[in-house]
Short mmCIF file of C-alpha atoms and ligand atoms in Angstrom, two decimals:
data_model
loop_
_atom_site.label_atom_id
_atom_site.label_comp_id
_atom_site.label_asym_id
_atom_site.label_seq_id
_atom_site.Cartn_x
_atom_site.Cartn_y
_atom_site.Cartn_z
CA ALA X 1 0.00 0.00 0.00
CA ALA X 2 1.14 3.59 -0.64
CA PRO X 3 2.46 5.30 2.48
CA ALA X 4 0.15 7.74 4.19
CA VAL X 5 1.19 11.26 3.32
CA GLN X 6 0.41 14.65 4.73
CA ALA X 7 -0.52 17.26 2.14
CA THR X 8 -0.01 20.20 4.45
CA GLY X 9 0.85 20.91 8.04
CA THR X 10 2.90 18.54 10.13
CA ARG X 11 4.54 15.61 8.43
CA GLU X 12 4.01 12.70 10.78
CA PRO X 13 2.48 9.71 9.06
CA GLU X 14 -1.08 9.01 10.03
CA THR X 15 -2.73 5.72 10.69
CA ALA X 16 -5.76 4.84 12.66
CA SER X 17 -5.56 3.65 16.24
CA PRO X 18 -4.73 -0.08 16.53
CA ALA X 19 -8.27 -0.67 17.75
CA ALA X 20 -9.52 0.25 14.29
CA ALA X 21 -6.72 -1.35 12.27
CA PRO X 22 -7.72 -2.60 8.82
CA ALA X 23 -9.76 -5.75 9.24
CA ALA X 24 -7.24 -8.48 8.49
CA THR X 25 -9.47 -10.96 10.23
CA PRO X 26 -12.87 -10.44 8.64
CA CYS X 27 -15.45 -9.34 11.13
CA PRO X 28 -18.41 -11.76 11.05
CA LEU X 29 -20.87 -8.84 11.16
CA ARG X 30 -19.22 -7.05 8.27
CA ILE X 31 -21.55 -6.08 5.42
CA PRO X 32 -20.01 -7.38 2.18
CA GLY X 33 -19.23 -4.42 -0.07
CA LYS X 34 -16.74 -2.89 -2.46
CA PRO X 35 -14.49 0.15 -2.06
CA GLY X 36 -16.06 3.42 -3.21
CA ALA X 37 -14.41 5.10 -6.21
CA ALA X 38 -11.64 7.63 -5.59
CA SER X 39 -13.04 10.04 -8.20
CA ILE X 40 -16.38 11.31 -9.39
CA GLY X 41 -15.00 11.21 -12.95
CA ASP X 42 -14.53 14.88 -13.85
CA ARG X 43 -11.95 15.08 -16.65
CA TYR X 44 -10.67 18.49 -15.48
CA PHE X 45 -10.18 17.40 -11.86
CA PRO X 46 -9.61 13.63 -11.79
CA GLY X 47 -8.97 13.68 -8.03
CA ALA X 48 -12.14 15.58 -7.21
CA GLY X 49 -15.22 13.92 -5.78
CA ASN X 50 -15.71 10.28 -4.95
CA GLY X 51 -18.03 7.40 -5.72
CA GLY X 52 -20.37 5.18 -3.75
CA TYR X 53 -22.24 7.76 -1.70
CA ASP X 54 -24.19 11.00 -1.83
CA ALA X 55 -23.49 13.63 0.80
CA THR X 56 -26.59 15.35 2.16
CA ARG X 57 -25.25 17.51 4.99
CA TYR X 58 -22.00 18.79 6.48
CA ARG X 59 -21.59 20.14 9.95
CA VAL X 60 -18.31 22.04 10.13
CA ALA X 61 -17.39 22.92 13.71
CA LEU X 62 -14.16 24.89 14.12
CA ARG X 63 -12.30 26.47 16.98
CA PHE X 64 -9.88 29.13 15.76
CA THR X 65 -6.92 30.24 17.87
CA PRO X 66 -5.20 33.30 16.36
CA ALA X 67 -1.89 32.59 18.14
CA GLY X 68 -0.29 30.06 15.82
CA HIS X 69 -3.32 30.24 13.50
CA GLU X 70 -4.56 26.94 14.91
CA VAL X 71 -7.80 25.26 13.90
CA ASP X 72 -9.41 22.43 15.84
CA ALA X 73 -12.10 20.94 13.64
CA THR X 74 -14.87 18.40 13.91
CA VAL X 75 -16.47 17.77 10.54
CA THR X 76 -19.57 15.63 10.33
CA MET X 77 -20.85 14.41 6.99
CA THR X 78 -24.24 12.78 6.62
CA ALA X 79 -24.48 10.75 3.44
CA THR X 80 -26.33 7.90 1.80
CA ALA X 81 -24.41 4.94 0.43
CA THR X 82 -25.32 4.33 -3.22
CA GLN X 83 -23.68 0.89 -3.16
CA ALA X 84 -22.57 -1.53 -0.47
CA LEU X 85 -19.27 -0.04 0.69
CA SER X 86 -16.27 -1.73 2.29
CA SER X 87 -14.52 1.68 2.32
CA PHE X 88 -15.09 5.15 0.93
CA HIS X 89 -13.06 8.20 -0.03
CA LEU X 90 -13.23 11.81 1.06
CA ASP X 91 -11.20 14.63 -0.50
CA PHE X 92 -8.97 16.24 2.11
CA ARG X 93 -5.76 18.26 1.98
CA GLY X 94 -5.92 19.71 5.48
CA PRO X 95 -3.92 19.28 8.71
CA ARG X 96 -3.22 16.18 10.73
CA ILE X 97 -6.24 14.04 11.47
CA LEU X 98 -6.86 13.00 15.08
CA ASP X 99 -9.51 10.36 14.45
CA VAL X 100 -12.37 9.24 12.24
CA LYS X 101 -15.66 7.70 13.32
CA VAL X 102 -18.42 6.24 11.20
CA ASP X 103 -21.85 5.85 12.77
CA GLY X 104 -20.26 6.43 16.15
CA MET X 105 -17.63 3.69 15.81
CA PRO X 106 -13.88 4.31 15.33
CA ALA X 107 -12.96 3.75 11.68
CA ALA X 108 -9.63 2.98 10.04
CA PHE X 109 -8.27 5.65 7.74
CA VAL X 110 -5.32 6.36 5.52
CA ARG X 111 -4.31 9.40 3.48
CA LYS X 112 -2.97 9.20 -0.06
CA GLY X 113 -2.30 12.59 -1.59
CA GLY X 114 -5.59 14.47 -1.54
CA GLU X 115 -7.61 11.36 -0.74
CA LEU X 116 -8.72 10.26 2.69
CA VAL X 117 -9.77 6.61 2.60
CA VAL X 118 -12.07 5.55 5.41
CA THR X 119 -12.75 1.91 6.27
CA PRO X 120 -15.71 1.62 8.64
CA ALA X 121 -15.49 -1.33 11.00
CA GLY X 122 -18.72 -2.90 9.80
CA GLY X 123 -18.99 -1.80 6.16
CA LEU X 124 -21.95 0.21 4.86
CA ALA X 125 -25.16 -1.11 3.32
CA ALA X 126 -26.43 0.16 -0.02
CA GLY X 127 -29.17 2.78 0.20
CA LYS X 128 -28.57 3.45 3.91
CA PRO X 129 -27.64 6.76 5.47
CA PHE X 130 -24.41 6.98 7.45
CA THR X 131 -22.48 9.63 9.34
CA SER X 132 -18.74 10.18 9.35
CA VAL X 133 -16.97 12.41 11.85
CA VAL X 134 -13.41 13.56 11.17
CA ARG X 135 -11.46 15.53 13.76
CA TYR X 136 -8.31 17.41 12.87
CA SER X 137 -6.03 19.93 14.49
CA GLY X 138 -3.51 22.26 12.85
CA THR X 139 -3.29 25.00 10.27
CA PRO X 140 -5.16 24.71 6.97
CA ALA X 141 -3.45 26.24 3.94
CA ALA X 142 -4.13 28.06 0.71
CA THR X 143 -3.46 26.49 -2.67
CA ARG X 144 -1.14 28.60 -4.79
CA ASP X 145 -1.60 27.57 -8.38
CA GLY X 146 0.35 29.04 -11.28
CA GLU X 147 -2.80 29.40 -13.37
CA LEU X 148 -5.70 29.51 -10.92
CA GLY X 149 -4.06 31.77 -8.35
CA THR X 150 -4.47 31.63 -4.58
CA TYR X 151 -7.55 29.95 -3.15
CA GLY X 152 -8.74 27.68 -0.34
CA TRP X 153 -8.17 28.68 3.29
CA VAL X 154 -6.55 32.13 2.96
CA ARG X 155 -5.10 34.02 5.91
CA SER X 156 -6.27 37.56 6.49
CA GLY X 157 -4.77 40.29 8.67
CA ASP X 158 -6.92 39.28 11.64
CA GLY X 159 -8.05 35.72 10.82
CA ALA X 160 -8.87 33.88 7.62
CA VAL X 161 -11.33 33.75 4.76
CA VAL X 162 -12.26 30.82 2.54
CA VAL X 163 -12.62 31.22 -1.23
CA ALA X 164 -12.35 27.73 -2.65
CA GLU X 165 -13.20 27.67 -6.36
CA PRO X 166 -12.51 25.35 -8.02
CA ASP X 167 -11.03 22.65 -5.74
CA GLY X 168 -10.03 24.36 -2.50
CA ALA X 169 -12.75 22.98 -0.20
CA PRO X 170 -10.61 19.94 0.81
CA ASN X 171 -8.03 22.40 2.18
CA TRP X 172 -10.28 22.98 5.19
CA PHE X 173 -12.72 20.08 5.46
CA PRO X 174 -13.04 16.45 4.31
CA VAL X 175 -15.63 16.51 1.56
CA ASN X 176 -17.06 14.92 -1.55
CA ASP X 177 -15.57 17.80 -3.49
CA HIS X 178 -17.63 18.26 -6.63
CA PRO X 179 -20.50 20.61 -7.55
CA SER X 180 -22.59 17.62 -8.64
CA ASP X 181 -22.94 16.52 -4.99
CA LYS X 182 -24.53 19.52 -3.30
CA ALA X 183 -25.43 19.40 0.39
CA LEU X 184 -26.76 21.45 3.30
CA TYR X 185 -24.24 23.10 5.62
CA ASP X 186 -24.13 24.02 9.29
CA PHE X 187 -21.16 26.04 10.50
CA SER X 188 -20.24 26.49 14.13
CA VAL X 189 -17.11 28.55 14.63
CA THR X 190 -15.65 29.47 18.00
CA VAL X 191 -13.24 32.41 18.19
CA PRO X 192 -11.79 34.68 20.90
CA LYS X 193 -14.50 37.15 21.78
CA ALA X 194 -12.75 40.08 20.07
CA LEU X 195 -13.29 38.38 16.70
CA GLN X 196 -16.38 37.68 14.60
CA VAL X 197 -17.38 35.05 12.06
CA VAL X 198 -19.45 35.42 8.92
CA ALA X 199 -20.40 32.49 6.69
CA ASN X 200 -23.04 31.33 4.21
CA GLY X 201 -26.72 31.48 5.02
CA VAL X 202 -28.54 32.48 8.16
CA PRO X 203 -26.89 33.21 11.55
CA ASP X 204 -27.74 32.13 15.07
CA THR X 205 -27.36 34.59 17.91
CA PRO X 206 -23.68 34.32 18.94
CA VAL X 207 -22.97 32.84 22.38
CA THR X 208 -20.02 34.03 24.49
CA LYS X 209 -18.57 31.93 27.31
CA ALA X 210 -15.28 32.39 29.14
CA GLY X 211 -13.84 34.77 26.57
CA TRP X 212 -14.80 32.72 23.48
CA THR X 213 -17.74 33.36 21.17
CA THR X 214 -19.45 30.70 19.05
CA TYR X 215 -21.07 31.75 15.80
CA GLY X 216 -23.58 29.47 14.09
CA TRP X 217 -24.48 29.87 10.41
CA HIS X 218 -26.78 27.62 8.39
CA GLU X 219 -27.08 27.20 4.64
CA ARG X 220 -30.42 25.50 4.16
CA THR X 221 -30.42 25.23 0.38
CA PRO X 222 -28.09 22.61 -1.15
CA MET X 223 -24.67 24.11 -1.86
CA ALA X 224 -21.61 23.07 -3.88
CA SER X 225 -18.53 22.58 -1.69
CA TYR X 226 -16.46 25.30 -3.41
CA LEU X 227 -19.10 27.84 -2.40
CA ALA X 228 -18.82 27.13 1.33
CA THR X 229 -17.11 29.95 3.20
CA VAL X 230 -16.23 31.25 6.60
CA ALA X 231 -14.65 34.66 7.20
CA ILE X 232 -12.98 35.07 10.59
CA GLY X 233 -11.79 38.45 11.85
CA LYS X 234 -13.19 41.83 12.73
CA PHE X 235 -16.06 43.14 10.64
CA ALA X 236 -18.32 46.14 10.36
CA VAL X 237 -21.78 44.69 9.71
CA LYS X 238 -24.98 46.03 8.22
CA ARG X 239 -28.33 44.24 8.18
CA GLY X 240 -31.35 44.86 6.02
CA LYS X 241 -34.17 43.12 4.20
CA ILE X 242 -35.68 42.70 0.76
CA GLY X 243 -39.23 41.73 1.71
CA ASP X 244 -38.65 38.67 3.93
CA LEU X 245 -35.12 38.08 2.65
CA PRO X 246 -32.45 39.03 5.21
CA VAL X 247 -29.44 40.86 3.75
CA ILE X 248 -26.24 40.84 5.82
CA THR X 249 -23.20 42.74 4.61
CA ALA X 250 -19.87 42.54 6.43
CA VAL X 251 -16.61 44.32 5.67
CA ASP X 252 -13.13 44.24 7.12
CA PRO X 253 -12.52 47.49 9.07
CA ARG X 254 -10.10 48.59 6.33
CA PHE X 255 -13.15 48.82 4.01
CA LYS X 256 -15.50 50.46 6.51
CA LYS X 257 -16.17 53.32 4.11
CA SER X 258 -17.57 50.85 1.55
CA LEU X 259 -20.01 49.10 3.90
CA ASN X 260 -23.06 51.20 3.08
CA SER X 261 -22.48 51.32 -0.65
CA LEU X 262 -21.90 47.54 -0.92
CA HIS X 263 -25.04 46.92 1.10
CA LYS X 264 -27.13 49.27 -1.06
CA THR X 265 -25.74 48.02 -4.36
CA THR X 266 -26.36 44.43 -3.28
CA ILE X 267 -30.03 45.17 -2.59
CA LYS X 268 -30.43 47.13 -5.82
CA ALA X 269 -28.79 44.45 -7.95
CA LEU X 270 -30.82 41.63 -6.36
CA VAL X 271 -34.13 43.43 -6.81
CA TRP X 272 -33.24 44.03 -10.47
CA GLU X 273 -31.97 40.49 -11.09
CA GLN X 274 -35.09 38.90 -9.60
CA LYS X 275 -37.12 40.61 -12.30
CA LEU X 276 -34.97 39.14 -15.05
CA PHE X 277 -34.03 35.71 -13.68
CA GLY X 278 -36.94 34.88 -11.36
CA ARG X 279 -37.18 34.62 -7.58
CA TYR X 280 -33.87 34.72 -5.69
CA PRO X 281 -32.96 31.07 -4.97
CA PHE X 282 -31.72 31.28 -1.34
CA ARG X 283 -32.94 32.31 2.10
CA SER X 284 -30.41 34.98 2.82
CA ALA X 285 -28.18 37.39 0.94
CA GLY X 286 -25.39 39.92 1.39
CA GLY X 287 -21.67 40.27 0.79
CA ILE X 288 -18.29 40.17 2.52
CA ILE X 289 -15.22 42.30 1.85
CA ASP X 290 -12.12 40.85 3.48
CA ASP X 291 -8.54 42.03 3.22
CA PRO X 292 -6.41 39.36 1.50
CA LYS X 293 -5.58 41.00 -1.80
CA LEU X 294 -6.57 38.28 -4.26
CA ASP X 295 -8.20 40.78 -6.64
CA TYR X 296 -11.08 38.49 -7.44
CA ALA X 297 -14.41 37.78 -5.89
CA LEU X 298 -16.18 34.49 -5.34
CA GLU X 299 -19.92 33.94 -5.51
CA THR X 300 -19.97 32.08 -2.16
CA GLN X 301 -23.58 31.01 -1.80
CA SER X 302 -25.92 33.70 -0.47
CA ARG X 303 -23.00 36.00 0.41
CA PRO X 304 -20.18 36.63 -2.11
CA VAL X 305 -16.65 37.35 -0.89
CA TYR X 306 -14.77 40.28 -2.45
CA ALA X 307 -11.13 39.64 -1.68
CA GLY X 308 -9.08 42.76 -1.13
CA PHE X 309 -11.12 45.44 -2.88
CA ALA X 310 -14.37 47.38 -2.74
CA PRO X 311 -16.35 46.13 -5.75
CA ASP X 312 -18.03 48.43 -8.26
CA ALA X 313 -21.65 47.78 -9.27
CA ASP X 314 -20.65 45.58 -12.24
CA PHE X 315 -18.71 43.29 -9.93
CA VAL X 316 -21.61 43.02 -7.50
CA VAL X 317 -24.06 42.34 -10.34
CA HIS X 318 -21.71 39.60 -11.60
CA GLU X 319 -21.34 37.80 -8.24
CA LEU X 320 -25.05 38.06 -7.51
CA ALA X 321 -25.99 36.76 -10.97
CA HIS X 322 -23.95 33.69 -10.05
CA GLN X 323 -26.48 33.00 -7.28
CA TRP X 324 -28.82 31.92 -10.08
CA PHE X 325 -26.16 30.81 -12.58
CA GLY X 326 -23.64 28.56 -10.87
CA ASP X 327 -24.89 28.41 -7.29
CA SER X 328 -28.53 27.42 -7.83
CA VAL X 329 -28.12 25.91 -11.31
CA SER X 330 -24.75 24.23 -10.83
CA LEU X 331 -22.20 22.60 -13.06
CA ARG X 332 -22.28 18.88 -13.66
CA ARG X 333 -18.68 19.04 -14.93
CA TRP X 334 -16.06 21.79 -14.72
CA GLN X 335 -15.62 21.90 -18.48
CA ASP X 336 -18.95 23.75 -18.69
CA ILE X 337 -17.65 26.68 -16.60
CA TRP X 338 -18.93 29.16 -19.24
CA LEU X 339 -22.45 28.34 -17.91
CA ASN X 340 -21.31 30.20 -14.78
CA GLU X 341 -18.92 32.86 -16.04
CA GLY X 342 -20.44 33.65 -19.43
CA PHE X 343 -23.86 34.11 -17.83
CA ALA X 344 -22.62 36.27 -14.94
CA THR X 345 -20.68 38.44 -17.39
CA TYR X 346 -23.74 38.73 -19.61
CA ALA X 347 -25.70 39.90 -16.54
CA GLU X 348 -23.26 42.83 -16.33
CA TRP X 349 -23.99 43.69 -19.98
CA LEU X 350 -27.71 43.59 -19.26
CA TRP X 351 -27.15 45.85 -16.25
CA HIS X 352 -25.63 48.39 -18.62
CA GLU X 353 -28.42 47.94 -21.11
CA ARG X 354 -31.41 47.98 -18.78
CA GLY X 355 -30.24 48.56 -15.21
CA PRO X 356 -30.48 51.93 -13.43
CA LYS X 357 -29.34 54.89 -15.51
CA THR X 358 -26.16 55.23 -13.43
CA ALA X 359 -24.95 51.94 -14.97
CA GLY X 360 -24.52 53.64 -18.33
CA ARG X 361 -26.56 53.00 -21.41
CA ASP X 362 -24.54 50.71 -23.67
CA SER X 363 -26.66 47.90 -25.02
CA ALA X 364 -25.37 44.32 -24.79
CA LYS X 365 -25.26 44.40 -28.58
CA LYS X 366 -22.94 47.39 -28.54
CA ILE X 367 -20.69 45.76 -25.93
CA PHE X 368 -20.58 42.61 -28.10
CA LYS X 369 -19.60 44.67 -31.15
CA ARG X 370 -16.82 46.40 -29.29
CA TYR X 371 -15.33 43.06 -28.30
CA TYR X 372 -15.92 41.57 -31.72
CA ARG X 373 -13.55 44.16 -33.22
CA GLN X 374 -10.64 42.53 -31.37
CA PRO X 375 -8.19 40.51 -33.48
CA PRO X 376 -8.60 36.69 -33.76
CA ASN X 377 -5.58 36.02 -31.55
CA SER X 378 -6.99 38.11 -28.68
CA PRO X 379 -7.26 36.33 -25.30
CA ILE X 380 -10.97 37.16 -25.34
CA PHE X 381 -11.36 34.55 -28.11
CA ASN X 382 -8.85 31.89 -27.02
CA PRO X 383 -9.18 29.19 -25.84
CA PRO X 384 -12.76 28.37 -26.89
CA PRO X 385 -14.95 28.72 -23.78
CA GLY X 386 -16.78 25.41 -24.23
CA ALA X 387 -13.59 23.43 -23.57
CA PRO X 388 -11.06 25.81 -22.00
CA GLY X 389 -9.00 23.17 -20.20
CA ARG X 390 -8.32 23.19 -16.47
CA LYS X 391 -5.77 25.95 -16.46
CA ALA X 392 -7.88 28.41 -18.49
CA LEU X 393 -10.99 27.86 -16.35
CA PHE X 394 -11.15 31.55 -15.46
CA SER X 395 -9.65 33.01 -18.63
CA PHE X 396 -11.04 36.07 -20.43
CA SER X 397 -12.51 33.92 -23.17
CA VAL X 398 -14.63 31.94 -20.71
CA TYR X 399 -16.08 35.21 -19.41
CA ILE X 400 -16.24 37.36 -22.54
CA ARG X 401 -16.62 34.92 -25.41
CA GLY X 402 -18.99 33.06 -23.07
CA ALA X 403 -21.12 36.20 -22.77
CA MET X 404 -20.77 36.84 -26.52
CA THR X 405 -22.25 33.38 -27.10
CA LEU X 406 -25.38 34.49 -25.26
CA GLN X 407 -25.57 37.68 -27.33
CA ALA X 408 -25.24 35.60 -30.53
CA LEU X 409 -28.08 33.40 -29.25
CA ARG X 410 -30.20 36.45 -28.42
CA GLN X 411 -29.76 37.88 -31.91
CA ARG X 412 -30.73 34.56 -33.44
CA VAL X 413 -33.84 33.80 -31.37
CA GLY X 414 -35.05 37.33 -30.55
CA ASP X 415 -35.53 39.03 -27.19
CA LYS X 416 -38.75 37.33 -26.21
CA ALA X 417 -37.42 33.78 -26.59
CA PHE X 418 -34.00 34.75 -25.21
CA PHE X 419 -35.23 36.16 -21.92
CA LYS X 420 -37.60 33.23 -21.58
CA ILE X 421 -34.64 30.87 -22.04
CA LEU X 422 -32.62 32.62 -19.32
CA ARG X 423 -35.49 32.61 -16.87
CA THR X 424 -36.54 29.03 -17.61
CA TRP X 425 -32.94 27.88 -17.17
CA ALA X 426 -32.82 29.48 -13.73
CA THR X 427 -36.27 28.46 -12.53
CA GLY X 428 -36.64 25.06 -14.23
CA ARG X 429 -33.26 23.81 -13.05
CA ARG X 430 -33.30 25.62 -9.72
CA GLY X 431 -31.26 23.75 -7.11
CA GLY X 432 -29.96 21.24 -9.65
CA ASN X 433 -27.05 20.52 -11.99
CA ALA X 434 -26.79 20.92 -15.73
CA THR X 435 -24.55 20.72 -18.77
CA THR X 436 -24.01 22.77 -21.92
CA ALA X 437 -26.00 20.15 -23.84
CA ASP X 438 -28.93 20.79 -21.49
CA PHE X 439 -28.74 24.52 -22.23
CA ILE X 440 -28.65 23.95 -25.98
CA ALA X 441 -31.64 21.63 -25.74
CA LEU X 442 -33.61 24.21 -23.74
CA SER X 443 -32.71 26.99 -26.17
CA GLU X 444 -33.87 24.88 -29.11
CA ARG X 445 -37.08 23.89 -27.36
CA ILE X 446 -38.05 27.44 -26.44
CA SER X 447 -37.00 29.07 -29.71
CA GLY X 448 -38.05 26.22 -32.00
CA ARG X 449 -34.77 26.59 -33.87
CA GLN X 450 -31.81 24.36 -34.67
CA LEU X 451 -28.93 25.87 -32.72
CA ASP X 452 -26.14 23.27 -32.83
CA LYS X 453 -24.10 25.26 -35.32
CA LEU X 454 -24.32 28.51 -33.35
CA PHE X 455 -23.18 26.86 -30.14
CA THR X 456 -20.47 24.79 -31.86
CA VAL X 457 -18.99 27.84 -33.54
CA TRP X 458 -19.15 30.04 -30.46
CA LEU X 459 -18.16 27.51 -27.82
CA THR X 460 -15.72 25.15 -29.46
CA ARG X 461 -14.11 26.60 -32.58
CA LYS X 462 -10.61 28.01 -32.26
CA GLY X 463 -9.96 31.69 -32.93
CA LYS X 464 -12.59 34.31 -33.66
CA PRO X 465 -15.94 33.09 -35.01
CA LYS X 466 -16.25 34.36 -38.59
CA LYS X 467 -19.21 36.53 -39.53
CA GLY X 468 -21.89 34.46 -41.20
CA SER X 469 -20.43 31.20 -39.84
CA TRP X 470 -23.12 30.76 -37.19
N1 LIG A 501 -16.02 32.57 -9.96
C1 LIG A 501 -15.24 33.73 -9.63
C2 LIG A 501 -15.88 34.89 -10.39
O1 LIG A 501 -15.74 35.08 -11.53
C3 LIG A 501 -13.79 33.61 -9.97
C4 LIG A 501 -13.04 32.61 -9.17
C5 LIG A 501 -11.60 32.57 -9.50
N2 LIG A 501 -10.93 31.54 -8.78
C6 LIG A 501 -9.63 31.36 -8.81
N3 LIG A 501 -9.12 30.36 -8.15
N4 LIG A 501 -8.88 32.14 -9.52
O2 LIG A 501 -16.69 35.56 -9.91
ZN1 LIG A 502 -17.81 34.90 -12.15
#
């Protein structure tokens, strides 16, 4: 067997306690089963996700000690086995594991790269729910990738903030790390009482005992793992409502001057987007500005994180459009990333075309034309957004040529069909997963046109699509 390795943190090898050693002598009560797959089969991220179970809920309980940046974690996953399992995988790149339990019993475990392989003492029956509890202690890390930048658990001046797209969730908790296995989340984070915690969803009233405060946050609509966040530190906070929808905006003290404007822009953008895309898909909303200077934002579910800058209205419109496109209607495979980024970018163009007057008055058509004048070798055209490859996941072409694809569609099918397609995509697939093929099928159904050529040219052909070729 491969030796157990530590991805980050301390380097001691890890094995389970002898009591839970791999069952050399078969236990008579053991359910016969096979190992769960180590991958969910995504070509862009072969290590991501696992087979043999469906996660339904994570409870992530952390205690954060600023001195030494220490995290003590207890992560509970509730899942249903989709086959009889002798063992199953989780994705995990975090600190040293203390122990693993399955259904309350100590389980054997071993780490191999980013995989955590758990062997429950009794095996797991097909179709049955089970619960795994992993405890770890140490310092989670950020991933620094030459192409994708810094993401995962990122230190801030006074704590940390998580922005985990695409595969940074395993840096801070053991998870079935793929957007096709969405789950509910409960966060419980304990920090010294001078600090605060903001996360996805709806908060509990914080409880302070003996100098430590525990913050509870709950995301009650299924969420992809890369969208899970906690922000630990000091924050200036503003609360409001859109009808019954609570809006909570939190900014690092360095961005105090931007608190009111982010809060207002968030409300304005959401009210406007609901009219175009249908009812907002989650039970809470807002935004977080934290200080690590990553110069990008992430559409963390219900409450985007803006990392190191005060966003302008376009940026806010983009991240909030993702709540419909990406967060609620999620990817089935990473290759289809334009379904997130092209749509959120197109929302910005629509904001210019038909948002408040302050957004400017360029139509989406005019913005398309301006980009279309760029030369064929421009990075806005290459690589083709329908198959960008892992390293170009967040390239200009995914965003801009992705949005141009939607403008080309709009010009082909007309405004009435086009806006119906956008809205039906968001409402009909709400809470689910989808592929590019699903979007093409929907567009053809609603418009009554044959659209293969248009999508092939715009999404997969190299260089700049030639006039008249779609
Ligand atoms: N989805 C984010 C946005 O466009 C971008 C995330 C970039 N992630 C990264 N690792 N570079 O809003
Ligand atoms: Zn985006």
